[in-house]
């Protein structure tokens, strides 16, 4: 870019000299152009100043045209003006060739003004630049240029280090540190608390050398430098020696140490690692029953309505059921730390089973078996399990919509009553302290109702009927299935039948032929069992339902192919035998019902029925004796072994019917008119009240009333 200046003076010579001073160049380096030669005014007044434009030549042009325009060619005359000279600087362009460091520019004593044309930098502020690795300083007027040292490098002014921004003068000596600056690498070894890992933290070292970069003249110069870095690796020997000093002798990784020491980036490296102990596992156990009361979603009825009472299922177990199985503990494996010391795994513990009421532990100590039906309970204390089977379920409060229906495999005790529409079922006995209204109660063995029964359906001992009916069927099915299995195996040895072929197609076709032929008895037993299971489906648990499903679709409904092979047939036989054994044997628990007051209710009992206060318009059927200490008014009462009443019937002719078999009897202290007594096929209706009645048949079959 061209650098020029316009000056005004008394004559051209003075204007040129002033311009050369301002530009800090020699006459050989410029081109001179006289713009206005000036002139004299009248009587010396109004004289015009000479205007000269001085332009600095480029290096190429300066070398070839060192004196393109001599001053003489402009016809400059030094004696044209004698008045004082006033110099005006019009324009300065940015310098393209800096002056030598020894040159400087000063302002005129006559307060000449300077204007910036390219970089808008006033010459009066001075400047500092770098050329060829050397500083050059130009100061003008009353202000000095400013300098900020480079980051990381050391800059000296007059032999002293420069810290922060400073001003510099033309006579200052500036020098950049030429010796390399050495930054040693920093590293440390860290061992974790478990003494299993040694980590090397490193920050690599470097040797830095700085070189000045050329820069244009500036009023404030941030010294530009270029940096050259030489990597200083970490001494591996020192790292290894430090490990030894720390006692690390196991799990050292030489390759990782070498990689870390040669890394030019900061980082963390695992240079030694021990072998941690492999922890074992404590013994565990699995339960074969629901440990908590389970709430279920409301059930859909066949008519499409929703039954909101079937929402609770209590945990139960049956006799012989495996309640808990344990798995042994697995010991761990020792490890080694960095100091080559052994690390022992945490000790493991096995589960210890303790038998409580209703539970037996097997000889190997790994299984707990229920020895009676009821509600299982498990209490864990550390690694010890205490198991018991409670003989009954204790339900606090009423049986209502909140609690849901109660179905329990064992005995049930209810501290409250039973609300309308609710149902209580138990495979054992039931005890209810509160009133039961418009509900259903079914007990396998006994019922004790301390409150009134109103519009309630009661069944006691009915569940045993199913077992009594299916027991001979199961024994027959088990025996016949074994014979069937032998027959199929014999057929498999003939040329016409191959067991391998039957395994592909299933036994369905063959079973269909055999059940219609030689094994008709088996088909009859299977059919009767299926019918009984369907009729009593609501009373069956999942085990019985699953067996009934296998029986139906394995033998009777062969659309799905029936049993697949002889192994499935043998598994079915063993399952049948196990179920048969579970229902075989005499039952020593008595069947009875003890009631307070029965009104408009239906009671069926397989044993004795005793009513403390009385009954009204009820229907009671029992296979034992019926005894009522209160008044029985209206309804039908049957007892297989006899009826004993205090008072029966009511004034006004309300019909009350008492029925017993031929060998049974009816005793009543007071009998009101309208009462019907039937013994066997003989009956009698009282027209008027009577007392101390003893109805029975004599040896001729005639009815005796007294």
mmCIF file of N, CA and C in Angstrom, residues 493-549:
data_model
loop_
_atom_site.group_PDB
_atom_site.id
_atom_site.type_symbol
_atom_site.label_atom_id
_atom_site.label_comp_id
_atom_site.label_asym_id
_atom_site.label_seq_id
_atom_site.Cartn_x
_atom_site.Cartn_y
_atom_site.Cartn_z
ATOM 1 N N UNK A 493 -44.472 -104.515 20.097
ATOM 2 C CA UNK A 493 -43.489 -105.510 19.672
ATOM 3 C C UNK A 493 -43.922 -106.259 18.423
ATOM 4 N N UNK A 494 -45.168 -106.072 18.000
ATOM 5 C CA UNK A 494 -45.645 -106.738 16.783
ATOM 6 C C UNK A 494 -45.229 -105.945 15.569
ATOM 7 N N UNK A 495 -45.333 -106.592 14.404
ATOM 8 C CA UNK A 495 -44.922 -105.950 13.156
ATOM 9 C C UNK A 495 -45.884 -104.851 12.745
ATOM 10 N N UNK A 496 -47.165 -105.004 13.143
ATOM 11 C CA UNK A 496 -48.164 -104.041 12.694
ATOM 12 C C UNK A 496 -48.082 -102.718 13.449
ATOM 13 N N UNK A 497 -47.589 -102.761 14.685
ATOM 14 C CA UNK A 497 -47.515 -101.546 15.500
ATOM 15 C C UNK A 497 -46.060 -101.276 15.889
ATOM 16 N N UNK A 498 -45.646 -100.070 15.734
ATOM 17 C CA UNK A 498 -44.328 -99.622 16.140
ATOM 18 C C UNK A 498 -44.491 -98.425 17.094
ATOM 19 N N UNK A 499 -43.853 -98.536 18.234
ATOM 20 C CA UNK A 499 -43.979 -97.451 19.205
ATOM 21 C C UNK A 499 -43.414 -96.140 18.670
ATOM 22 N N UNK A 500 -42.397 -96.228 17.807
ATOM 23 C CA UNK A 500 -41.838 -95.008 17.229
ATOM 24 C C UNK A 500 -42.868 -94.279 16.390
ATOM 25 N N UNK A 501 -43.686 -95.058 15.662
ATOM 26 C CA UNK A 501 -44.743 -94.438 14.861
ATOM 27 C C UNK A 501 -45.807 -93.824 15.751
ATOM 28 N N UNK A 502 -46.119 -94.503 16.874
ATOM 29 C CA UNK A 502 -47.125 -93.981 17.787
ATOM 30 C C UNK A 502 -46.664 -92.682 18.437
ATOM 31 N N UNK A 503 -45.370 -92.539 18.642
ATOM 32 C CA UNK A 503 -44.854 -91.310 19.232
ATOM 33 C C UNK A 503 -45.051 -90.118 18.311
ATOM 34 N N UNK A 504 -45.099 -90.366 17.023
ATOM 35 C CA UNK A 504 -45.325 -89.285 16.066
ATOM 36 C C UNK A 504 -46.784 -88.882 16.014
ATOM 37 N N UNK A 505 -47.684 -89.862 16.057
ATOM 38 C CA UNK A 505 -49.117 -89.583 15.913
ATOM 39 C C UNK A 505 -49.837 -89.493 17.239
ATOM 40 N N UNK A 506 -49.252 -90.004 18.338
ATOM 41 C CA UNK A 506 -49.920 -90.030 19.622
ATOM 42 C C UNK A 506 -50.705 -91.322 19.797
ATOM 43 N N UNK A 507 -51.171 -91.528 21.045
ATOM 44 C CA UNK A 507 -51.888 -92.758 21.371
ATOM 45 C C UNK A 507 -53.396 -92.644 21.155
ATOM 46 N N UNK A 508 -53.847 -91.513 20.628
ATOM 47 C CA UNK A 508 -55.276 -91.269 20.531
ATOM 48 C C UNK A 508 -56.050 -92.353 19.805
ATOM 49 N N UNK A 509 -55.624 -92.704 18.615
ATOM 50 C CA UNK A 509 -56.351 -93.696 17.813
ATOM 51 C C UNK A 509 -56.348 -95.061 18.488
ATOM 52 N N UNK A 510 -55.196 -95.460 19.055
ATOM 53 C CA UNK A 510 -55.092 -96.758 19.713
ATOM 54 C C UNK A 510 -55.941 -96.797 20.980
ATOM 55 N N UNK A 511 -55.937 -95.704 21.774
ATOM 56 C CA UNK A 511 -56.745 -95.656 22.991
ATOM 57 C C UNK A 511 -58.232 -95.748 22.665
ATOM 58 N N UNK A 512 -58.631 -95.116 21.594
ATOM 59 C CA UNK A 512 -60.042 -95.164 21.193
ATOM 60 C C UNK A 512 -60.493 -96.594 20.927
ATOM 61 N N UNK A 513 -59.635 -97.395 20.270
ATOM 62 C CA UNK A 513 -59.973 -98.792 19.966
ATOM 63 C C UNK A 513 -59.986 -99.630 21.234
ATOM 64 N N UNK A 514 -58.970 -99.476 22.088
ATOM 65 C CA UNK A 514 -58.864 -100.301 23.294
ATOM 66 C C UNK A 514 -59.965 -99.996 24.308
ATOM 67 N N UNK A 515 -60.343 -98.710 24.467
ATOM 68 C CA UNK A 515 -61.374 -98.361 25.445
ATOM 69 C C UNK A 515 -62.758 -98.852 25.023
ATOM 70 N N UNK A 516 -62.972 -98.997 23.720
ATOM 71 C CA UNK A 516 -64.263 -99.529 23.258
ATOM 72 C C UNK A 516 -64.287 -101.058 23.273
ATOM 73 N N UNK A 517 -63.109 -101.653 23.415
ATOM 74 C CA UNK A 517 -63.038 -103.111 23.381
ATOM 75 C C UNK A 517 -62.709 -103.701 24.725
ATOM 76 N N UNK A 518 -61.457 -104.105 24.897
ATOM 77 C CA UNK A 518 -61.028 -104.835 26.077
ATOM 78 C C UNK A 518 -61.109 -104.015 27.355
ATOM 79 N N UNK A 519 -61.016 -102.700 27.265
ATOM 80 C CA UNK A 519 -60.930 -101.849 28.461
ATOM 81 C C UNK A 519 -62.174 -100.967 28.624
ATOM 82 N N UNK A 520 -63.353 -101.609 28.445
ATOM 83 C CA UNK A 520 -64.596 -100.864 28.647
ATOM 84 C C UNK A 520 -64.761 -100.440 30.106
ATOM 85 N N UNK A 521 -64.312 -101.280 31.025
ATOM 86 C CA UNK A 521 -64.415 -100.939 32.452
ATOM 87 C C UNK A 521 -63.646 -99.670 32.779
ATOM 88 N N UNK A 522 -62.475 -99.524 32.178
ATOM 89 C CA UNK A 522 -61.674 -98.312 32.381
ATOM 90 C C UNK A 522 -62.403 -97.089 31.840
ATOM 91 N N UNK A 523 -63.037 -97.237 30.675
ATOM 92 C CA UNK A 523 -63.751 -96.106 30.101
ATOM 93 C C UNK A 523 -64.908 -95.671 30.998
ATOM 94 N N UNK A 524 -65.609 -96.646 31.597
ATOM 95 C CA UNK A 524 -66.710 -96.306 32.510
ATOM 96 C C UNK A 524 -66.188 -95.541 33.722
ATOM 97 N N UNK A 525 -65.096 -95.996 34.305
ATOM 98 C CA UNK A 525 -64.525 -95.329 35.485
ATOM 99 C C UNK A 525 -64.051 -93.920 35.137
ATOM 100 N N UNK A 526 -63.419 -93.777 33.976
ATOM 101 C CA UNK A 526 -62.951 -92.453 33.540
ATOM 102 C C UNK A 526 -64.127 -91.507 33.346
ATOM 103 N N UNK A 527 -65.203 -92.024 32.746
ATOM 104 C CA UNK A 527 -66.373 -91.177 32.492
ATOM 105 C C UNK A 527 -67.030 -90.733 33.789
ATOM 106 N N UNK A 528 -67.195 -91.651 34.745
ATOM 107 C CA UNK A 528 -67.823 -91.311 36.022
ATOM 108 C C UNK A 528 -66.989 -90.290 36.805
ATOM 109 N N UNK A 529 -65.675 -90.474 36.776
ATOM 110 C CA UNK A 529 -64.821 -89.505 37.475
ATOM 111 C C UNK A 529 -64.955 -88.127 36.842
ATOM 112 N N UNK A 530 -64.956 -88.060 35.509
ATOM 113 C CA UNK A 530 -65.071 -86.777 34.828
ATOM 114 C C UNK A 530 -66.381 -86.088 35.184
ATOM 115 N N UNK A 531 -67.459 -86.858 35.283
ATOM 116 C CA UNK A 531 -68.754 -86.281 35.641
ATOM 117 C C UNK A 531 -68.735 -85.735 37.077
ATOM 118 N N UNK A 532 -68.170 -86.520 38.010
ATOM 119 C CA UNK A 532 -68.093 -86.068 39.392
ATOM 120 C C UNK A 532 -67.240 -84.793 39.521
ATOM 121 N N UNK A 533 -66.147 -84.741 38.764
ATOM 122 C CA UNK A 533 -65.277 -83.559 38.817
ATOM 123 C C UNK A 533 -65.991 -82.335 38.278
ATOM 124 N N UNK A 534 -66.800 -82.517 37.238
ATOM 125 C CA UNK A 534 -67.548 -81.390 36.680
ATOM 126 C C UNK A 534 -68.592 -80.888 37.665
ATOM 127 N N UNK A 535 -69.278 -81.799 38.345
ATOM 128 C CA UNK A 535 -70.314 -81.406 39.291
ATOM 129 C C UNK A 535 -69.728 -80.691 40.510
ATOM 130 N N UNK A 536 -68.545 -81.074 40.927
ATOM 131 C CA UNK A 536 -67.928 -80.501 42.127
ATOM 132 C C UNK A 536 -66.754 -79.585 41.787
ATOM 133 N N UNK A 537 -66.771 -79.011 40.598
ATOM 134 C CA UNK A 537 -65.636 -78.211 40.146
ATOM 135 C C UNK A 537 -65.348 -77.034 41.087
ATOM 136 N N UNK A 538 -66.396 -76.428 41.628
ATOM 137 C CA UNK A 538 -66.198 -75.267 42.501
ATOM 138 C C UNK A 538 -65.449 -75.627 43.775
ATOM 139 N N UNK A 539 -65.504 -76.910 44.187
ATOM 140 C CA UNK A 539 -64.857 -77.324 45.428
ATOM 141 C C UNK A 539 -63.438 -77.831 45.215
ATOM 142 N N UNK A 540 -63.037 -78.019 43.967
ATOM 143 C CA UNK A 540 -61.738 -78.621 43.677
ATOM 144 C C UNK A 540 -60.648 -77.568 43.630
ATOM 145 N N UNK A 541 -59.451 -77.953 44.089
ATOM 146 C CA UNK A 541 -58.322 -77.062 43.971
ATOM 147 C C UNK A 541 -57.639 -77.293 42.620
ATOM 148 N N UNK A 542 -56.538 -76.563 42.387
ATOM 149 C CA UNK A 542 -55.888 -76.623 41.077
ATOM 150 C C UNK A 542 -55.322 -78.008 40.768
ATOM 151 N N UNK A 543 -54.855 -78.720 41.788
ATOM 152 C CA UNK A 543 -54.286 -80.048 41.549
ATOM 153 C C UNK A 543 -55.346 -81.001 41.000
ATOM 154 N N UNK A 544 -56.517 -80.995 41.607
ATOM 155 C CA UNK A 544 -57.590 -81.874 41.137
ATOM 156 C C UNK A 544 -58.123 -81.423 39.784
ATOM 157 N N UNK A 545 -58.211 -80.121 39.584
ATOM 158 C CA UNK A 545 -58.685 -79.618 38.288
ATOM 159 C C UNK A 545 -57.719 -79.993 37.167
ATOM 160 N N UNK A 546 -56.431 -79.896 37.434
ATOM 161 C CA UNK A 546 -55.434 -80.259 36.423
ATOM 162 C C UNK A 546 -55.516 -81.742 36.082
ATOM 163 N N UNK A 547 -55.693 -82.578 37.117
ATOM 164 C CA UNK A 547 -55.805 -84.026 36.874
ATOM 165 C C UNK A 547 -57.057 -84.332 36.050
ATOM 166 N N UNK A 548 -58.178 -83.688 36.386
ATOM 167 C CA UNK A 548 -59.413 -83.918 35.641
ATOM 168 C C UNK A 548 -59.259 -83.489 34.184
ATOM 169 N N UNK A 549 -58.530 -82.412 33.942
ATOM 170 C CA UNK A 549 -58.296 -81.946 32.563
ATOM 171 C C UNK A 549 -57.464 -82.959 31.784
#
